[in-house]
Amino acid sequence: MYVFQKNGDDSELQSCLDLAIENEDRSSEDLARQGLYFSSDDVFRSSCIQYLGTLNLITEKDIVKGLEDESEIVRIEAISIAEYYESNSVDKKLSEICFDEKDEFTLAQIMFVLGVKEVNCDYNVLKSEDVTNFV
């Protein structure tokens, strides 16, 4: 178990995690997961989500934890990762937090992510003769 600072300054651990992200080092998974759940440092928790997402180690539970975080920085990182994660629970949580989100930028990002997930790109292109017959 890692020791996280009560004053919310986990910059020493942040440096380790930044280096692990840069080197795509998967051995810091425990640090990132414990940091997400137990650190008081907003920036560090955000980096934990980034690390887990970048290295495809993130779970549905981790994303939901990030979406529920009190820190806007952490929520924004979780929303960014949620865009690429297929999960009804995550999508439901995104929809739920729309009603409580106070920050307009964060709300716009949530709506964008939900919109992107709902776009159906499987459509037939109309031919020019179809358009002239339609008019």
JSON list of C-alpha atoms in Angstrom, two decimals:
[
{"chain": "A", "resi": 1, "resn": "MET", "atom": "CA", "xyz": [0.00, 0.00, 0.00]},
{"chain": "A", "resi": 2, "resn": "TYR", "atom": "CA", "xyz": [1.25, 3.45, -0.86]},
{"chain": "A", "resi": 3, "resn": "VAL", "atom": "CA", "xyz": [1.28, 6.37, 1.55]},
{"chain": "A", "resi": 4, "resn": "PHE", "atom": "CA", "xyz": [-0.60, 9.43, 0.33]},
{"chain": "A", "resi": 5, "resn": "GLN", "atom": "CA", "xyz": [-0.06, 12.85, 1.87]},
{"chain": "A", "resi": 6, "resn": "LYS", "atom": "CA", "xyz": [-2.88, 14.18, 4.03]},
{"chain": "A", "resi": 7, "resn": "ASN", "atom": "CA", "xyz": [-2.11, 17.71, 2.86]},
{"chain": "A", "resi": 8, "resn": "GLY", "atom": "CA", "xyz": [-3.04, 16.71, -0.71]},
{"chain": "A", "resi": 9, "resn": "ASP", "atom": "CA", "xyz": [0.47, 16.98, -2.19]},
{"chain": "A", "resi": 10, "resn": "ASP", "atom": "CA", "xyz": [1.37, 13.68, -3.84]},
{"chain": "A", "resi": 11, "resn": "SER", "atom": "CA", "xyz": [3.77, 15.34, -6.29]},
{"chain": "A", "resi": 12, "resn": "GLU", "atom": "CA", "xyz": [6.50, 12.78, -5.58]},
{"chain": "A", "resi": 13, "resn": "LEU", "atom": "CA", "xyz": [4.17, 9.95, -6.59]},
{"chain": "A", "resi": 14, "resn": "GLN", "atom": "CA", "xyz": [2.94, 12.14, -9.46]},
{"chain": "A", "resi": 15, "resn": "SER", "atom": "CA", "xyz": [6.48, 12.18, -10.89]},
{"chain": "A", "resi": 16, "resn": "CYS", "atom": "CA", "xyz": [6.63, 8.37, -10.76]},
{"chain": "A", "resi": 17, "resn": "LEU", "atom": "CA", "xyz": [3.29, 8.08, -12.51]},
{"chain": "A", "resi": 18, "resn": "ASP", "atom": "CA", "xyz": [4.22, 10.65, -15.18]},
{"chain": "A", "resi": 19, "resn": "LEU", "atom": "CA", "xyz": [7.34, 8.66, -15.98]},
{"chain": "A", "resi": 20, "resn": "ALA", "atom": "CA", "xyz": [5.33, 5.43, -16.11]},
{"chain": "A", "resi": 21, "resn": "ILE", "atom": "CA", "xyz": [2.86, 7.01, -18.56]},
{"chain": "A", "resi": 22, "resn": "GLU", "atom": "CA", "xyz": [5.70, 8.28, -20.73]},
{"chain": "A", "resi": 23, "resn": "ASN", "atom": "CA", "xyz": [7.37, 4.85, -20.81]},
{"chain": "A", "resi": 24, "resn": "GLU", "atom": "CA", "xyz": [4.08, 2.93, -21.06]},
{"chain": "A", "resi": 25, "resn": "ASP", "atom": "CA", "xyz": [5.17, 1.07, -17.93]},
{"chain": "A", "resi": 26, "resn": "ARG", "atom": "CA", "xyz": [2.29, -1.10, -16.77]},
{"chain": "A", "resi": 27, "resn": "SER", "atom": "CA", "xyz": [3.96, -1.89, -13.43]},
{"chain": "A", "resi": 28, "resn": "SER", "atom": "CA", "xyz": [2.44, 1.21, -11.78]},
{"chain": "A", "resi": 29, "resn": "GLU", "atom": "CA", "xyz": [-1.13, -0.07, -12.02]},
{"chain": "A", "resi": 30, "resn": "ASP", "atom": "CA", "xyz": [-1.42, -0.56, -8.25]},
{"chain": "A", "resi": 31, "resn": "LEU", "atom": "CA", "xyz": [-0.11, 2.96, -7.60]},
{"chain": "A", "resi": 32, "resn": "ALA", "atom": "CA", "xyz": [-2.60, 4.46, -10.05]},
{"chain": "A", "resi": 33, "resn": "ARG", "atom": "CA", "xyz": [-5.58, 2.51, -8.77]},
{"chain": "A", "resi": 34, "resn": "GLN", "atom": "CA", "xyz": [-4.80, 3.19, -5.11]},
{"chain": "A", "resi": 35, "resn": "GLY", "atom": "CA", "xyz": [-4.14, 6.85, -5.92]},
{"chain": "A", "resi": 36, "resn": "LEU", "atom": "CA", "xyz": [-7.51, 7.18, -7.61]},
{"chain": "A", "resi": 37, "resn": "TYR", "atom": "CA", "xyz": [-9.29, 5.86, -4.54]},
{"chain": "A", "resi": 38, "resn": "PHE", "atom": "CA", "xyz": [-7.17, 7.19, -1.66]},
{"chain": "A", "resi": 39, "resn": "SER", "atom": "CA", "xyz": [-5.20, 10.30, -2.68]},
{"chain": "A", "resi": 40, "resn": "SER", "atom": "CA", "xyz": [-6.33, 13.80, -1.67]},
{"chain": "A", "resi": 41, "resn": "ASP", "atom": "CA", "xyz": [-4.38, 15.34, -4.58]},
{"chain": "A", "resi": 42, "resn": "ASP", "atom": "CA", "xyz": [-6.78, 16.27, -7.41]},
{"chain": "A", "resi": 43, "resn": "VAL", "atom": "CA", "xyz": [-4.07, 16.44, -10.06]},
{"chain": "A", "resi": 44, "resn": "PHE", "atom": "CA", "xyz": [-2.65, 13.09, -9.00]},
{"chain": "A", "resi": 45, "resn": "ARG", "atom": "CA", "xyz": [-6.10, 11.42, -9.10]},
{"chain": "A", "resi": 46, "resn": "SER", "atom": "CA", "xyz": [-6.58, 12.83, -12.59]},
{"chain": "A", "resi": 47, "resn": "SER", "atom": "CA", "xyz": [-3.23, 11.38, -13.66]},
{"chain": "A", "resi": 48, "resn": "CYS", "atom": "CA", "xyz": [-4.24, 8.03, -12.18]},
{"chain": "A", "resi": 49, "resn": "ILE", "atom": "CA", "xyz": [-7.26, 7.95, -14.48]},
{"chain": "A", "resi": 50, "resn": "GLN", "atom": "CA", "xyz": [-5.10, 9.05, -17.41]},
{"chain": "A", "resi": 51, "resn": "TYR", "atom": "CA", "xyz": [-2.55, 6.31, -16.68]},
{"chain": "A", "resi": 52, "resn": "LEU", "atom": "CA", "xyz": [-5.16, 3.56, -16.34]},
{"chain": "A", "resi": 53, "resn": "GLY", "atom": "CA", "xyz": [-6.97, 4.71, -19.48]},
{"chain": "A", "resi": 54, "resn": "THR", "atom": "CA", "xyz": [-3.87, 5.21, -21.62]},
{"chain": "A", "resi": 55, "resn": "LEU", "atom": "CA", "xyz": [-2.57, 1.74, -20.84]},
{"chain": "A", "resi": 56, "resn": "ASN", "atom": "CA", "xyz": [-6.03, 0.09, -21.16]},
{"chain": "A", "resi": 57, "resn": "LEU", "atom": "CA", "xyz": [-6.03, -0.93, -17.51]},
{"chain": "A", "resi": 58, "resn": "ILE", "atom": "CA", "xyz": [-9.09, 1.07, -16.49]},
{"chain": "A", "resi": 59, "resn": "THR", "atom": "CA", "xyz": [-12.23, -0.64, -15.31]},
{"chain": "A", "resi": 60, "resn": "GLU", "atom": "CA", "xyz": [-15.85, 0.41, -15.34]},
{"chain": "A", "resi": 61, "resn": "LYS", "atom": "CA", "xyz": [-15.63, 0.93, -11.56]},
{"chain": "A", "resi": 62, "resn": "ASP", "atom": "CA", "xyz": [-12.61, 3.25, -12.00]},
{"chain": "A", "resi": 63, "resn": "ILE", "atom": "CA", "xyz": [-14.40, 5.40, -14.56]},
{"chain": "A", "resi": 64, "resn": "VAL", "atom": "CA", "xyz": [-17.51, 5.68, -12.40]},
{"chain": "A", "resi": 65, "resn": "LYS", "atom": "CA", "xyz": [-15.31, 6.63, -9.43]},
{"chain": "A", "resi": 66, "resn": "GLY", "atom": "CA", "xyz": [-13.74, 9.38, -11.54]},
{"chain": "A", "resi": 67, "resn": "LEU", "atom": "CA", "xyz": [-17.12, 10.60, -12.77]},
{"chain": "A", "resi": 68, "resn": "GLU", "atom": "CA", "xyz": [-18.32, 10.87, -9.17]},
{"chain": "A", "resi": 69, "resn": "ASP", "atom": "CA", "xyz": [-15.19, 12.71, -7.99]},
{"chain": "A", "resi": 70, "resn": "GLU", "atom": "CA", "xyz": [-15.63, 16.10, -6.34]},
{"chain": "A", "resi": 71, "resn": "SER", "atom": "CA", "xyz": [-12.82, 17.58, -8.43]},
{"chain": "A", "resi": 72, "resn": "GLU", "atom": "CA", "xyz": [-13.61, 18.98, -11.86]},
{"chain": "A", "resi": 73, "resn": "ILE", "atom": "CA", "xyz": [-10.12, 18.02, -13.06]},
{"chain": "A", "resi": 74, "resn": "VAL", "atom": "CA", "xyz": [-10.72, 14.37, -12.22]},
{"chain": "A", "resi": 75, "resn": "ARG", "atom": "CA", "xyz": [-14.24, 14.35, -13.68]},
{"chain": "A", "resi": 76, "resn": "ILE", "atom": "CA", "xyz": [-13.02, 15.85, -16.97]},
{"chain": "A", "resi": 77, "resn": "GLU", "atom": "CA", "xyz": [-10.32, 13.18, -17.28]},
{"chain": "A", "resi": 78, "resn": "ALA", "atom": "CA", "xyz": [-12.87, 10.45, -16.52]},
{"chain": "A", "resi": 79, "resn": "ILE", "atom": "CA", "xyz": [-15.26, 11.89, -19.11]},
{"chain": "A", "resi": 80, "resn": "SER", "atom": "CA", "xyz": [-12.48, 11.87, -21.71]},
{"chain": "A", "resi": 81, "resn": "ILE", "atom": "CA", "xyz": [-11.73, 8.21, -21.02]},
{"chain": "A", "resi": 82, "resn": "ALA", "atom": "CA", "xyz": [-15.45, 7.32, -20.95]},
{"chain": "A", "resi": 83, "resn": "GLU", "atom": "CA", "xyz": [-15.77, 8.38, -24.59]},
{"chain": "A", "resi": 84, "resn": "TYR", "atom": "CA", "xyz": [-13.76, 5.31, -25.61]},
{"chain": "A", "resi": 85, "resn": "TYR", "atom": "CA", "xyz": [-15.17, 2.86, -23.07]},
{"chain": "A", "resi": 86, "resn": "GLU", "atom": "CA", "xyz": [-18.22, 0.79, -24.02]},
{"chain": "A", "resi": 87, "resn": "SER", "atom": "CA", "xyz": [-20.40, 0.34, -20.96]},
{"chain": "A", "resi": 88, "resn": "ASN", "atom": "CA", "xyz": [-24.07, 0.90, -20.28]},
{"chain": "A", "resi": 89, "resn": "SER", "atom": "CA", "xyz": [-23.25, 1.68, -16.64]},
{"chain": "A", "resi": 90, "resn": "VAL", "atom": "CA", "xyz": [-20.75, 4.36, -17.62]},
{"chain": "A", "resi": 91, "resn": "ASP", "atom": "CA", "xyz": [-23.17, 5.86, -20.15]},
{"chain": "A", "resi": 92, "resn": "LYS", "atom": "CA", "xyz": [-25.93, 5.84, -17.54]},
{"chain": "A", "resi": 93, "resn": "LYS", "atom": "CA", "xyz": [-23.64, 7.57, -15.02]},
{"chain": "A", "resi": 94, "resn": "LEU", "atom": "CA", "xyz": [-22.74, 10.20, -17.63]},
{"chain": "A", "resi": 95, "resn": "SER", "atom": "CA", "xyz": [-26.43, 10.85, -18.21]},
{"chain": "A", "resi": 96, "resn": "GLU", "atom": "CA", "xyz": [-27.11, 11.11, -14.48]},
{"chain": "A", "resi": 97, "resn": "ILE", "atom": "CA", "xyz": [-24.34, 13.58, -13.72]},
{"chain": "A", "resi": 98, "resn": "CYS", "atom": "CA", "xyz": [-25.61, 15.97, -16.40]},
{"chain": "A", "resi": 99, "resn": "PHE", "atom": "CA", "xyz": [-28.29, 17.09, -13.96]},
{"chain": "A", "resi": 100, "resn": "ASP", "atom": "CA", "xyz": [-25.84, 17.90, -11.18]},
{"chain": "A", "resi": 101, "resn": "GLU", "atom": "CA", "xyz": [-22.94, 19.34, -13.18]},
{"chain": "A", "resi": 102, "resn": "LYS", "atom": "CA", "xyz": [-22.45, 23.04, -12.46]},
{"chain": "A", "resi": 103, "resn": "ASP", "atom": "CA", "xyz": [-19.56, 23.75, -14.84]},
{"chain": "A", "resi": 104, "resn": "GLU", "atom": "CA", "xyz": [-20.80, 24.54, -18.36]},
{"chain": "A", "resi": 105, "resn": "PHE", "atom": "CA", "xyz": [-17.62, 23.27, -20.06]},
{"chain": "A", "resi": 106, "resn": "THR", "atom": "CA", "xyz": [-17.81, 19.94, -18.25]},
{"chain": "A", "resi": 107, "resn": "LEU", "atom": "CA", "xyz": [-21.51, 19.64, -19.07]},
{"chain": "A", "resi": 108, "resn": "ALA", "atom": "CA", "xyz": [-20.78, 20.34, -22.74]},
{"chain": "A", "resi": 109, "resn": "GLN", "atom": "CA", "xyz": [-18.08, 17.66, -22.71]},
{"chain": "A", "resi": 110, "resn": "ILE", "atom": "CA", "xyz": [-20.49, 15.12, -21.19]},
{"chain": "A", "resi": 111, "resn": "MET", "atom": "CA", "xyz": [-23.11, 15.92, -23.81]},
{"chain": "A", "resi": 112, "resn": "PHE", "atom": "CA", "xyz": [-20.51, 15.64, -26.56]},
{"chain": "A", "resi": 113, "resn": "VAL", "atom": "CA", "xyz": [-19.35, 12.21, -25.32]},
{"chain": "A", "resi": 114, "resn": "LEU", "atom": "CA", "xyz": [-22.91, 10.93, -25.09]},
{"chain": "A", "resi": 115, "resn": "GLY", "atom": "CA", "xyz": [-23.66, 12.34, -28.53]},
{"chain": "A", "resi": 116, "resn": "VAL", "atom": "CA", "xyz": [-20.61, 10.73, -30.11]},
{"chain": "A", "resi": 117, "resn": "LYS", "atom": "CA", "xyz": [-21.58, 7.37, -28.64]},
{"chain": "A", "resi": 118, "resn": "GLU", "atom": "CA", "xyz": [-25.07, 7.66, -30.12]},
{"chain": "A", "resi": 119, "resn": "VAL", "atom": "CA", "xyz": [-24.03, 8.65, -33.64]},
{"chain": "A", "resi": 120, "resn": "ASN", "atom": "CA", "xyz": [-24.79, 5.87, -36.06]},
{"chain": "A", "resi": 121, "resn": "CYS", "atom": "CA", "xyz": [-22.44, 6.02, -39.01]},
{"chain": "A", "resi": 122, "resn": "ASP", "atom": "CA", "xyz": [-24.10, 3.13, -40.82]},
{"chain": "A", "resi": 123, "resn": "TYR", "atom": "CA", "xyz": [-26.17, 4.99, -43.37]},
{"chain": "A", "resi": 124, "resn": "ASN", "atom": "CA", "xyz": [-26.65, 4.92, -47.12]},
{"chain": "A", "resi": 125, "resn": "VAL", "atom": "CA", "xyz": [-25.42, 7.86, -49.13]},
{"chain": "A", "resi": 126, "resn": "LEU", "atom": "CA", "xyz": [-28.13, 9.31, -51.34]},
{"chain": "A", "resi": 127, "resn": "LYS", "atom": "CA", "xyz": [-27.37, 9.28, -55.04]},
{"chain": "A", "resi": 128, "resn": "SER", "atom": "CA", "xyz": [-27.99, 12.44, -57.00]},
{"chain": "A", "resi": 129, "resn": "GLU", "atom": "CA", "xyz": [-31.01, 10.90, -58.81]},
{"chain": "A", "resi": 130, "resn": "ASP", "atom": "CA", "xyz": [-32.55, 10.02, -55.42]},
{"chain": "A", "resi": 131, "resn": "VAL", "atom": "CA", "xyz": [-32.30, 13.66, -54.39]},
{"chain": "A", "resi": 132, "resn": "THR", "atom": "CA", "xyz": [-33.90, 14.97, -57.62]},
{"chain": "A", "resi": 133, "resn": "ASN", "atom": "CA", "xyz": [-36.74, 12.46, -57.30]},
{"chain": "A", "resi": 134, "resn": "PHE", "atom": "CA", "xyz": [-37.27, 13.51, -53.70]},
{"chain": "A", "resi": 135, "resn": "VAL", "atom": "CA", "xyz": [-37.64, 17.23, -54.45]}
]
